Every structure is written in structure tokens, then in C-alpha cells.
Amino acid sequence: MKTVLKWALTTTALIASPAMAEMLDVEKDELKFGFIKLTDMAPLAVAYEKGYFEDEGLFVTLEAQANWKVLLDGVISGTLDGAHMLAGQPLAATIGYGTEAHIITPFSMDLNGNAITVSNEIWEQMKEFVPEENGKPVHPISASALKPVVEKYKDQGKPFNMGMVFPVSTHNYELRYWLAAGGLQPGFYSPADVSGQIGADVLLSVTPPPQMPATMEAGTIYGYCVGEPWNQAAVFKGIGVPVITDYELWKNNPEKVFGMSAAFQQENPNTAIAVTKALIRAAIWLDENDNANREEAVEILARSEYVGADYEVIANSMTGTFEYEKGDKREVPDFNVFFRYNATYPYYSDAVWYLTQMRRWGQIAEAKPDSWYDEIAKSVYKPEIYLEAARHLVDEGLANEEDFPWDTDGYKAPTPAGDIIDGIAYDGKTPNAYIDSLPIGLKSGQIVEGNEVKG
């Protein structure tokens, strides 16, 4: 009844408003989208709750999924028409790492939003290696402060375990990036060993996001990289300390995407544009007027059907602050970005970065030419769909012309060295040179055989 009522109200508004004159002739109007219970699923929740999907003639059901694999399988099988996805998932599926399927994205869901948390016990051991100012730790905190702790555990014959959410997740690559920048080896993958722990100083394994705090509290892992609200949950429970946000790791890094199968988009091109329109509107709403709508967004996300965490826990990062230790709350206005800085545009350079990390750690077993990275990025990231949706919104008076990068070639300007924790610049147009510039990880011509890097 709620949906029907919303639809009736929305159609009245459509008739009354010349700015929203024409709906696309969608091929499929009843859709089911999947998500994981994380703060950055917000554009989906907002598009639903604000009636943006209905404005496009779409009747959408949102359904929480048990884990990232179940979610991906749903999109591949067609039981889900699309989903909130790890950016690495469409890329990995398309190149055949794991389940092979051509998945695309017309919409990037957010920037930043993750952090790395360690247990209280590990933090106490790290603190002596972390500089302080006015009695508080100086951020960003390098993994070099963790290195002596890991070495002590090694000397005692104890494995040092940390959690990430999925083998092709941003969290896996961010945690690896942070560890490697601090001189720790996070381990390699090979075609014969997909544990990712070959030669590792720190053993990384998969834990679903909502289970991270409890798994760390039980002592199974000593820390983790995850999206919100599961870092702030550790602070609220008094069981852990976030030591670095991904904003500090790589300023305004790309995070989740909205994924759908290439077959779905080909069969339903107008539907794909309509969905993208609704999601862009939701992203605009989330960031407009200096995040003025964030408290309402937190109220929506706190509901059990979405993230289902306490309002205060979600608000702790979603409203422009981030709490590292209890009482050490700092201003981080860009911890969650949904629209500004062209956050929603699916840049090829974002896709290439993920591919470089897959290659760096052996998920892509052999070196590929730069042209391959460009080709794969363009087969998965679809800015042409995004820009068509944006053009409709501008023409309808629902978005501003100047808010979209109409003339880009799909590649961001190189990320300067000062914006990345290891001080190494990133240029998406030269992936092999970038991979070779990273001190720890595979280089051109190298492969992993058995427990050794060769070449």
C-alpha cells in the first residue's frame, strides 16, 4: 500500500511539474536490487525512500544480501537486477577471476568511507611507535608502527591475522596498500593458491562486514579493514581503535559501484538510464547544501531493513566527523562523499587502479600491456550511460549542467603523490609504470610459482 500511495503522489507531481515532463519508456519496471548492510548503500535507500525510482516509473524492491558472493551470484543469475557492489567485483567477473560474467557499472556510488581498525591490545603495542601531539596520536598513522608488533608475534611463532571483506574488495587492496607502505608483506595470490597468503607477514582472510567487530573481539583476527558503520561500532563497543581512514590512505579514493549484468543493460537500455537517473538524484540529495540532509539519511540507514545499526554509530562518520578512540573525534567532512568531486562518474582510471592491485598481488597472474587495462576498464565502466542519465536530469531541471564532467576522456588527472600514504603518484594511463613504482608487489614479467616470486 505504501508503494502504491507513493506512486499516486508522484504521478500527480509529475503532471503538475513541467520540469519533470517526460519519463523514459522503460523496458522493465519491476526491479529487485541487492545490497550489503553498509553506510555506502545510502544512494539506493535514498532513491527508494525519496521516490526517485518511482519518478522514473520504476517499482523497486531493495533486499539485503548475506555476503558479497551471494550478491554477485544474484546479479549473474538474474535473481537480482542490479546491486550495490564492491568495485572489484564487476572487473574480476569480467576478466574471469572467480565466477566469470560480464558485469558493468554506469554509476560509482561514493568516495572514501572505509577505515582500518585494530584491537585494543594491538593498539596498546603500536602506540609507542606513533608520534603524539598535544597528547593525541598524529594522523595518518603508518603501518610502520604495526611492523614491530607483527615481528614480535612472528618471533613468538604466532600468526598475525587481519580481516577484509572479500578477495576483490577495496578493503583487501586498501589494507594491503597500507601494510606494504609500512614495510609489511601482505602476501601473494597464485593460480594454484588463492588464499592470498603466500609469503605474507600479515595473514588476511575474509570476514563479512557486520561480523568484523565480534570476530576481532573473539581474538580470531587482530584488526580489519571495513566500511562504516563497523569501524565506529568497535569504538562504541570499546573493543578497538581505527588507526587510519581510507581518506588518509588515498584522498577521495573510489569506493562501491552499482553493478548490473551487461545482458540486462543490453535488453533494458532505457531502464538502465532510468535507474542511473534516480541514483544520481539520490547522490545529489546526500551531499547538497554542505551535507544538510545527512541526519535524515542516517535516520533512514539506521532502520533494520537497511543498515540496522544504532543512529549514533552511523552518525559518527556520516555527519562529517570520525572518532578514532573514545573522545578523539575529529572533523572529517569528506569521510563519506556521494556526489561532489564527480564521485558518481564511473572513471576508467578508477577501474584501472583496481586492476593494478589485482596484478600487484597476483590475482592477475601475468603482466598485461597498458592497452589491456584500458580495454577492460572500458568494457566494465560505462560513463556513456551515466552522461545520458545526467543529460536527462539537467534538461528536466533536476541537476545543474556544471556538476558533470561532460568533456572528460574518462581518466582523472593523475593523483598527486601527496594524496597517497606512500607518496607514490598514480596515473591511470600508465598502469605498468605505476605497478613497477611500488616497492612491494609483483613487477613487470614477474609471476608467482609455488611459494616464490619468479622473473
mmCIF file with all atom_site columns, C-alpha atoms in Angstrom, residues 34 111-112 116 183 268 276 344 394-395 402 405 423 446:
data_model
loop_
_atom_site.group_PDB
_atom_site.id
_atom_site.type_symbol
_atom_site.label_atom_id
_atom_site.label_alt_id
_atom_site.label_comp_id
_atom_site.label_asym_id
_atom_site.label_entity_id
_atom_site.label_seq_id
_atom_site.pdbx_PDB_ins_code
_atom_site.Cartn_x
_atom_site.Cartn_y
_atom_site.Cartn_z
_atom_site.occupancy
_atom_site.B_iso_or_equiv
_atom_site.pdbx_formal_charge
_atom_site.auth_seq_id
_atom_site.auth_comp_id
_atom_site.auth_asym_id
_atom_site.auth_atom_id
_atom_site.pdbx_PDB_model_num
ATOM 1  C CA . GLY A 1 34  ? 20.696 -6.190  -3.638  1.00 0.00 ? 34  GLY A CA 1
ATOM 2  C CA . LEU A 1 111 ? 34.286 8.100   -2.423  1.00 0.00 ? 111 LEU A CA 1
ATOM 3  C CA . ASN A 1 112 ? 36.111 7.134   0.781   1.00 0.00 ? 112 ASN A CA 1
ATOM 4  C CA . ILE A 1 116 ? 41.423 0.129   9.276   1.00 0.00 ? 116 ILE A CA 1
ATOM 5  C CA . GLY A 1 183 ? 57.104 -2.266  5.000   1.00 0.00 ? 183 GLY A CA 1
ATOM 6  C CA . ASN A 1 268 ? 16.824 -2.869  -20.942 1.00 0.00 ? 268 ASN A CA 1
ATOM 7  C CA . THR A 1 276 ? 21.090 5.787   -13.064 1.00 0.00 ? 276 THR A CA 1
ATOM 8  C CA . THR A 1 344 ? 29.287 9.306   -9.148  1.00 0.00 ? 344 THR A CA 1
ATOM 9  C CA . VAL A 1 394 ? 19.722 18.650  -16.492 1.00 0.00 ? 394 VAL A CA 1
ATOM 10 C CA . ASP A 1 395 ? 17.064 19.001  -19.191 1.00 0.00 ? 395 ASP A CA 1
ATOM 11 C CA . GLU A 1 402 ? 28.164 22.422  -14.353 1.00 0.00 ? 402 GLU A CA 1
ATOM 12 C CA . PRO A 1 405 ? 32.341 16.251  -16.393 1.00 0.00 ? 405 PRO A CA 1
ATOM 13 C CA . GLY A 1 423 ? 53.974 9.219   -1.562  1.00 0.00 ? 423 GLY A CA 1
ATOM 14 C CA . GLN A 1 446 ? 57.162 -11.498 -12.531 1.00 0.00 ? 446 GLN A CA 1
#
